[in-house]
Coordinates of N, CA and C in Angstrom, one line a residue:
X268 N 5.5 18.3 7.6 CA 4.4 17.4 8.0 C 2.7 18.2 7.7
X269 N 1.9 17.9 7.8 CA 0.8 19.6 8.4 C 0.4 18.8 9.7
X270 N -0.1 19.9 10.5 CA 0.0 19.1 11.6 C -1.9 20.0 11.9
X271 N -1.8 20.5 10.7 CA -3.9 20.6 11.2 C -4.5 19.9 10.3
X272 N -5.8 20.1 9.7 CA -6.5 19.2 9.1 C -6.4 20.0 8.1
X273 N -5.9 18.6 6.7 CA -5.9 18.4 5.8 C -8.0 18.8 4.9
X274 N -8.3 19.7 3.9 CA -9.0 19.3 2.5 C -9.0 18.4 1.8
X275 N -10.0 17.7 1.7 CA -10.7 16.9 1.1 C -9.4 16.8 -0.9
X276 N -9.0 15.4 -0.3 CA -8.3 15.8 -2.7 C -9.6 16.4 -3.0
X277 N -10.1 17.5 -3.7 CA -10.8 17.0 -5.0 C -10.6 15.6 -6.1
X278 N -11.8 15.8 -6.6 CA -11.7 14.9 -7.7 C -11.7 13.7 -7.7
X279 N -11.4 12.6 -6.5 CA -10.5 11.4 -6.5 C -12.5 10.4 -6.7
X280 N -11.5 10.1 -7.8 CA -12.8 8.1 -8.5 C -12.3 7.3 -8.4
X281 N -11.0 6.7 -8.2 CA -10.3 5.9 -7.1 C -9.7 5.9 -6.5
X282 N -8.8 5.8 -5.3 CA -8.1 4.9 -4.2 C -7.7 4.0 -4.3
X283 N -6.0 4.1 -3.9 CA -5.8 2.0 -3.9 C -5.0 2.4 -2.2
X284 N -5.1 2.0 -1.6 CA -4.7 1.5 -0.2 C -3.6 0.9 0.1
X285 N -3.0 0.4 0.4 CA -1.8 -0.5 1.1 C -2.0 -0.6 2.2
X286 N -2.1 -2.1 2.7 CA -2.4 -2.4 3.9 C -2.4 -4.4 3.9
X287 N -1.1 -4.8 3.8 CA -0.8 -6.0 2.7 C 0.0 -6.8 4.3
X288 N -0.8 -7.1 5.6 CA -0.9 -7.6 6.8 C -1.1 -8.8 6.7
X289 N -1.7 -9.8 8.2 CA -1.5 -10.2 8.5 C -3.7 -9.6 8.8
X290 N -4.0 -10.6 9.7 CA -6.0 -10.0 9.5 C -5.8 -9.3 10.9
X291 N -6.0 -9.6 11.7 CA -5.7 -8.7 13.3 C -5.2 -7.3 12.5
X292 N -3.9 -6.9 12.0 CA -3.1 -5.2 11.2 C -4.2 -4.9 10.0
X293 N -5.4 -5.7 9.5 CA -6.5 -5.4 8.7 C -7.8 -5.6 9.0
X294 N -8.1 -5.3 10.1 CA -8.6 -5.2 11.7 C -8.8 -4.3 12.3
X295 N -7.5 -3.2 12.1 CA -7.0 -1.9 13.0 C -7.4 -1.3 11.6
X296 N -7.3 -1.7 10.8 CA -7.3 -0.3 9.4 C -9.1 -0.4 9.7
X297 N -10.0 -0.8 9.6 CA -10.7 -1.3 9.1 C -11.4 -0.1 9.3
X298 N -11.2 0.8 10.5 CA -11.9 2.4 11.0 C -11.6 3.6 9.8
X299 N -9.8 3.0 9.4 CA -9.4 4.2 8.6 C -9.8 4.1 7.2
X300 N -10.8 2.9 7.1 CA -10.8 2.3 5.2 C -12.2 3.2 5.7
X301 N -13.6 3.0 6.7 CA -14.8 3.4 6.8 C -13.9 4.7 6.7
X302 N -13.3 5.2 7.5 CA -12.8 6.8 7.2 C -13.3 7.7 5.8
X303 N -12.5 6.8 5.2 CA -12.4 6.9 3.8 C -13.6 6.9 3.5
X304 N -14.7 5.5 3.2 CA -15.8 5.8 2.4 C -16.3 6.6 2.6
X305 N -16.2 7.2 4.1 CA -17.3 8.5 4.6 C -16.7 10.0 3.7
X306 N -15.2 10.0 4.0 CA -14.7 11.0 3.0 C -15.4 11.1 1.8
X307 N -15.0 9.8 0.5 CA -14.9 9.6 -0.5 C -15.8 8.4 -1.6
X308 N -17.5 9.0 -0.9 CA -18.9 7.7 -0.7 C -18.7 7.3 -2.3
X309 N -18.8 8.3 -3.3 CA -18.3 7.9 -4.9 C -16.8 7.6 -5.6
X310 N -16.3 7.4 -4.4 CA -14.7 7.1 -5.4 C -15.0 5.2 -5.2
X311 N -14.4 4.8 -5.9 CA -13.6 3.0 -6.1 C -12.9 3.2 -4.9
X312 N -12.4 2.0 -3.5 CA -11.1 1.6 -3.0 C -11.2 0.1 -3.1
X313 N -9.3 0.8 -4.2 CA -8.8 -0.7 -4.2 C -7.8 -1.2 -2.9
X314 N -8.4 -2.1 -2.1 CA -7.3 -3.0 -1.4 C -6.2 -3.4 -1.7
X315 N -4.7 -3.0 -1.7 CA -3.9 -3.6 -1.6 C -3.1 -4.5 -1.3
X316 N -3.1 -5.4 -1.0 CA -2.6 -6.7 -0.1 C -3.0 -8.5 -0.5
X317 N -2.8 -8.5 0.3 CA -2.4 -10.5 0.4 C -4.1 -11.3 -0.6
X318 N -3.4 -12.1 -0.9 CA -4.2 -13.3 -1.6 C -5.6 -13.4 -0.7
X319 N -4.9 -13.7 0.5 CA -5.9 -14.0 1.7 C -7.4 -12.8 2.2
X320 N -6.7 -11.1 1.4 CA -7.8 -10.7 1.9 C -9.0 -10.7 1.2
X321 N -8.1 -10.9 -0.9 CA -9.1 -11.2 -1.8 C -9.8 -12.4 -1.3
X322 N -9.5 -13.5 -1.2 CA -10.4 -14.1 -0.4 C -11.5 -14.0 0.5
X323 N -11.3 -13.1 1.6 CA -11.8 -13.4 3.4 C -12.8 -12.0 2.2
X324 N -12.5 -10.9 1.7 CA -13.2 -9.6 1.0 C -14.3 -10.0 0.4
X325 N -14.1 -10.9 -0.3 CA -15.5 -11.2 -1.7 C -16.6 -11.7 -1.7
X326 N -17.5 -10.8 -1.8 CA -19.0 -10.8 -1.6 C -19.2 -10.3 0.1
X327 N -18.2 -9.9 0.5 CA -19.3 -9.1 2.1 C -18.5 -7.6 1.6
X328 N -20.0 -6.6 2.9 CA -20.2 -5.7 2.7 C -19.4 -5.1 3.2
X329 N -18.5 -3.9 2.8 CA -17.8 -3.2 3.9 C -17.0 -1.9 2.5
X330 N -15.9 -1.6 3.1 CA -15.5 -0.4 2.8 C -14.9 -0.3 1.3
X331 N -14.3 -1.4 1.3 CA -13.3 -2.1 0.0 C -14.2 -2.6 -1.2
X332 N -13.7 -2.4 -1.6 CA -15.0 -2.1 -3.3 C -14.2 -3.5 -4.2
X333 N -12.9 -3.4 -3.4 CA -12.1 -5.3 -4.6 C -10.6 -4.6 -3.9
X334 N -10.1 -6.2 -4.2 CA -8.8 -6.1 -3.9 C -8.3 -6.1 -4.9
X335 N -6.6 -6.3 -4.7 CA -5.9 -6.7 -6.2 C -4.9 -6.7 -5.1
X336 N -4.2 -8.0 -5.6 CA -2.8 -9.0 -4.5 C -1.4 -8.6 -4.9
X337 N -1.2 -8.4 -4.4 CA 0.1 -7.9 -4.1 C 1.3 -8.8 -4.4
X338 N 2.1 -8.8 -5.5 CA 3.1 -10.1 -5.8 C 4.4 -9.9 -4.1
X339 N 4.8 -11.2 -4.5 CA 6.1 -11.2 -3.6 C 7.3 -9.5 -3.6
X340 N 6.6 -8.6 -2.2 CA 8.2 -7.4 -2.6 C 8.4 -8.0 -1.3
X341 N 9.7 -7.6 -1.5 CA 10.4 -7.6 0.4 C 9.9 -6.3 0.9
X342 N 9.3 -6.3 1.9 CA 9.3 -5.4 2.7 C 8.1 -5.0 2.9
X343 N 6.7 -5.3 1.7 CA 5.6 -5.5 1.6 C 4.6 -6.5 2.1
X344 N 5.1 -7.7 1.2 CA 4.6 -8.0 1.2 C 5.0 -9.8 1.6
X345 N 6.1 -9.1 2.0 CA 7.2 -10.8 3.1 C 8.3 -9.9 3.2
X346 N 8.6 -10.7 4.0 CA 9.9 -10.1 4.7 C 11.2 -9.5 3.7
X347 N 12.0 -8.5 4.2 CA 12.6 -7.7 3.9 C 13.4 -8.7 3.1
X348 N 14.4 -8.5 1.9 CA 15.2 -9.3 1.0 C 16.7 -9.2 1.7
X349 N 17.6 -10.3 1.8 CA 18.4 -10.3 2.3 C 20.0 -10.2 0.3
X350 N 20.3 -9.7 -0.4 CA 21.2 -10.0 -0.8 C 21.8 -10.9 -1.3
X351 N 21.6 -11.4 -2.8 CA 22.5 -12.4 -2.8 C 23.5 -12.3 -3.1
X352 N 24.3 -13.4 -2.5 CA 26.0 -13.2 -2.6 C 26.5 -14.5 -3.4
X353 N 27.1 -14.7 -4.3 CA 27.9 -16.4 -4.3 C 27.6 -17.2 -3.2
X354 N 28.0 -16.3 -1.4 CA 27.6 -17.5 -0.8 C 25.9 -17.6 -0.9
X355 N 25.6 -16.9 -0.6 CA 24.7 -16.8 -0.4 C 23.2 -17.2 -1.3
X356 N 23.2 -18.4 -2.1 CA 21.9 -18.5 -3.2 C 20.8 -17.4 -3.0
X357 N 20.0 -17.6 -4.8 CA 19.3 -17.4 -4.8 C 17.7 -17.5 -4.3
X358 N 17.0 -17.9 -3.5 CA 16.0 -18.2 -2.9 C 14.2 -17.2 -2.7
X359 N 13.1 -17.7 -3.2 CA 12.2 -16.7 -2.5 C 12.9 -15.1 -1.0
X360 N 13.4 -15.1 -1.1 CA 13.7 -14.1 0.3 C 15.2 -13.8 -0.4
X361 N 15.5 -14.1 -1.2 CA 17.0 -13.2 -1.5 C 16.9 -13.2 -2.8
X362 N 17.4 -11.7 -3.6 CA 17.1 -11.9 -5.0 C 18.2 -10.8 -4.9
X363 N 18.9 -10.9 -6.6 CA 19.3 -10.3 -7.7 C 18.9 -8.9 -7.5
X364 N 17.6 -9.1 -7.9 CA 17.5 -7.3 -8.7 C 16.1 -7.5 -8.7
X365 N 15.4 -7.3 -7.4 CA 13.7 -7.0 -7.7 C 13.4 -6.3 -8.6
X366 N 14.2 -5.1 -9.0 CA 13.6 -4.0 -10.3 C 13.3 -5.6 -11.6
X367 N 14.2 -6.5 -11.7 CA 14.5 -7.3 -12.7 C 13.2 -8.0 -12.3
X368 N 12.4 -7.7 -11.8 CA 11.3 -9.1 -11.7 C 10.3 -8.6 -12.4
X369 N 10.1 -9.7 -13.6 CA 9.0 -9.4 -14.0 C 7.1 -9.4 -13.5
X370 N 7.8 -10.1 -12.7 CA 6.3 -10.4 -11.8 C 6.0 -8.8 -11.0
X371 N 6.9 -8.4 -10.7 CA 6.5 -6.6 -10.4 C 6.7 -6.3 -11.1
X372 N 6.9 -6.2 -12.6 CA 7.5 -5.4 -13.2 C 5.6 -5.1 -14.2
X373 N 5.2 -6.4 -13.9 CA 3.5 -7.0 -14.8 C 3.3 -6.0 -13.8
X374 N 3.1 -6.3 -12.6 CA 1.9 -5.3 -11.8 C 2.4 -4.3 -11.5
X375 N 3.7 -3.3 -11.6 CA 3.2 -2.2 -11.7 C 2.7 -1.0 -12.8
X376 N 3.0 -2.0 -14.0 CA 2.9 -1.9 -14.8 C 0.8 -1.6 -14.7
X377 N 0.3 -2.2 -14.0 CA -1.1 -2.6 -14.4 C -1.6 -1.7 -12.8
X378 N -1.1 -2.0 -12.5 CA -1.5 0.0 -11.2 C -1.2 1.1 -12.4
X379 N -0.4 1.2 -13.1 CA -0.3 2.8 -14.0 C -1.3 2.7 -14.5
X380 N -2.0 1.7 -14.4 CA -2.8 1.8 -16.0 C -4.2 2.0 -14.9
X381 N -4.6 1.6 -13.6 CA -5.6 2.1 -13.0 C -6.1 3.3 -13.3
X382 N -4.3 4.6 -12.8 CA -4.8 5.8 -12.4 C -5.0 6.3 -11.7
X383 N -4.8 5.3 -10.6 CA -5.0 6.0 -8.9 C -5.2 7.5 -9.4
X384 N -6.4 8.3 -8.3 CA -6.6 9.5 -7.6 C -5.3 9.8 -6.1
X385 N -5.5 8.9 -5.3 CA -5.3 8.8 -4.3 C -4.7 8.0 -4.0
X386 N -3.3 7.6 -3.2 CA -2.8 6.2 -2.9 C -2.6 6.7 -2.0
X387 N -2.8 5.6 -0.8 CA -2.6 5.6 0.9 C -1.7 4.4 1.2
X388 N -1.1 5.2 2.1 CA 0.5 4.4 2.4 C -0.2 3.8 4.3
X389 N -1.0 2.6 4.6 CA -1.2 2.5 5.8 C -0.7 0.7 6.7
X390 N 0.9 0.8 5.9 CA 1.4 0.0 5.9 C 2.4 -0.5 6.8
X391 N 2.7 0.7 7.4 CA 4.0 1.0 8.8 C 4.9 2.1 8.4
X392 N 5.6 2.3 8.3 CA 6.7 2.9 8.6 C 7.4 3.9 7.1
X393 N 6.8 3.1 6.4 CA 7.1 3.3 5.0 C 8.4 3.1 4.6
X394 N 9.7 2.0 5.1 CA 11.0 2.2 4.5 C 11.3 1.4 3.0
X395 N 9.9 0.9 3.3 CA 9.7 -0.1 2.3 C 8.5 0.3 1.2
X396 N 7.4 0.3 1.9 CA 5.7 0.0 1.0 C 5.9 2.2 0.5
X397 N 6.9 3.3 1.5 CA 6.3 4.3 0.4 C 7.2 4.4 -1.0
X398 N 8.4 4.0 -1.1 CA 8.7 3.8 -2.6 C 7.7 2.4 -3.2
X399 N 7.0 1.8 -2.3 CA 6.3 1.0 -3.4 C 5.4 1.6 -3.4
X400 N 4.3 2.5 -2.7 CA 3.5 3.4 -3.3 C 3.6 4.0 -3.9
X401 N 4.6 5.2 -4.2 CA 5.0 6.3 -4.8 C 5.2 5.1 -7.0
X402 N 5.5 4.0 -6.6 CA 5.8 3.3 -8.0 C 4.3 3.3 -9.0
X403 N 2.8 3.0 -8.1 CA 2.2 2.8 -8.4 C 1.5 4.3 -9.3
X404 N 2.3 5.1 -9.6 CA 1.7 6.9 -9.9 C 0.4 7.5 -9.9
X405 N -0.3 7.6 -9.0 CA -1.2 7.9 -8.1 C -1.0 9.5 -8.1
X406 N -2.0 10.4 -8.7 CA -1.8 11.6 -8.3 C -0.9 11.9 -7.0
X407 N -2.2 11.7 -6.2 CA -1.5 11.9 -5.0 C -1.6 11.0 -4.1
X408 N -0.3 11.5 -2.9 CA 0.3 9.8 -2.5 C 0.5 11.0 -0.7
X409 N -0.3 9.6 0.0 CA -0.5 10.1 1.2 C 0.1 8.6 1.7
X410 N 0.3 9.3 3.0 CA 0.7 8.5 4.5 C 1.4 8.3 5.3
X411 N 2.2 6.8 5.9 CA 3.1 7.0 7.1 C 4.2 7.4 6.7
X412 N 5.4 7.9 8.1 CA 6.5 7.8 7.8 C 7.2 8.0 9.2
X413 N 8.7 7.2 9.0 CA 9.9 6.8 9.8 C 10.6 7.9 9.4
X414 N 11.7 8.7 10.1 CA 12.7 9.1 9.7 C 13.4 8.5 9.0
X415 N 13.9 7.2 8.2 CA 14.2 6.9 7.1 C 13.4 6.5 5.9
X416 N 12.2 7.1 6.2 CA 11.6 6.2 5.1 C 11.6 8.4 3.5
X417 N 10.8 7.4 2.6 CA 10.7 8.7 1.8 C 9.6 9.3 1.9
X418 N 9.9 10.4 1.6 CA 8.6 11.1 2.5 C 7.5 11.5 1.1
X419 N 6.1 10.6 1.0 CA 4.3 11.4 0.0 C 4.3 13.0 0.4
X420 N 3.2 13.1 -0.9 CA 2.8 14.2 -0.9 C 2.4 14.8 0.2
X421 N 1.5 13.8 1.5 CA 1.3 14.3 2.0 C 1.6 13.0 3.3
X422 N 2.4 13.4 5.1 CA 2.5 12.1 5.8 C 1.9 12.6 7.4
X423 N 1.6 12.1 7.7 CA 2.3 12.2 8.8 C 3.3 10.7 9.7
X424 N 3.9 11.0 10.7 CA 5.1 10.3 11.3 C 4.5 8.9 12.0
X425 N 5.9 8.1 12.3 CA 4.6 7.0 12.5 C 5.7 6.0 13.6
X426 N 5.1 5.8 14.2 CA 5.6 6.2 15.9 C 4.8 4.6 16.3
X427 N 6.1 4.3 16.7 CA 5.2 2.4 17.0 C 6.1 2.8 18.2
X428 N 4.9 1.9 19.3 CA 4.4 1.7 20.4 C 5.1 0.6 21.0

């Protein structure tokens, strides 16, 4: 973990920010998004979020240039999945294999085509969101981390109060 002030990442043209929560969570994220815009004024900031974010932010001024809707993904855009068993039929909350979901695979293929220079995770402690962020294929991944989450290139400890 880096405790000193980090330098800006050079050559950043496109930034993905993962924050697929509710309205209050988005409002709390606005200062971070504004600071990101100030640090990288020429970069395109793409918010990876829920459908309501796209509708809410369309045509509004602010730090976000574009919203990409995250498909149903356990622990990120929906509650964590319960594994399917013979006694638990598959429903949207229970999935045999998240990795086999065609919608998820199409999403990550499209995100790889975006060629993000920087991907930022401000979506909780990282247990589910850090692996998600790493699949975007960004040049550098930054975000929050609990002890049970995979590390990113740069991270700070997530402490839930």
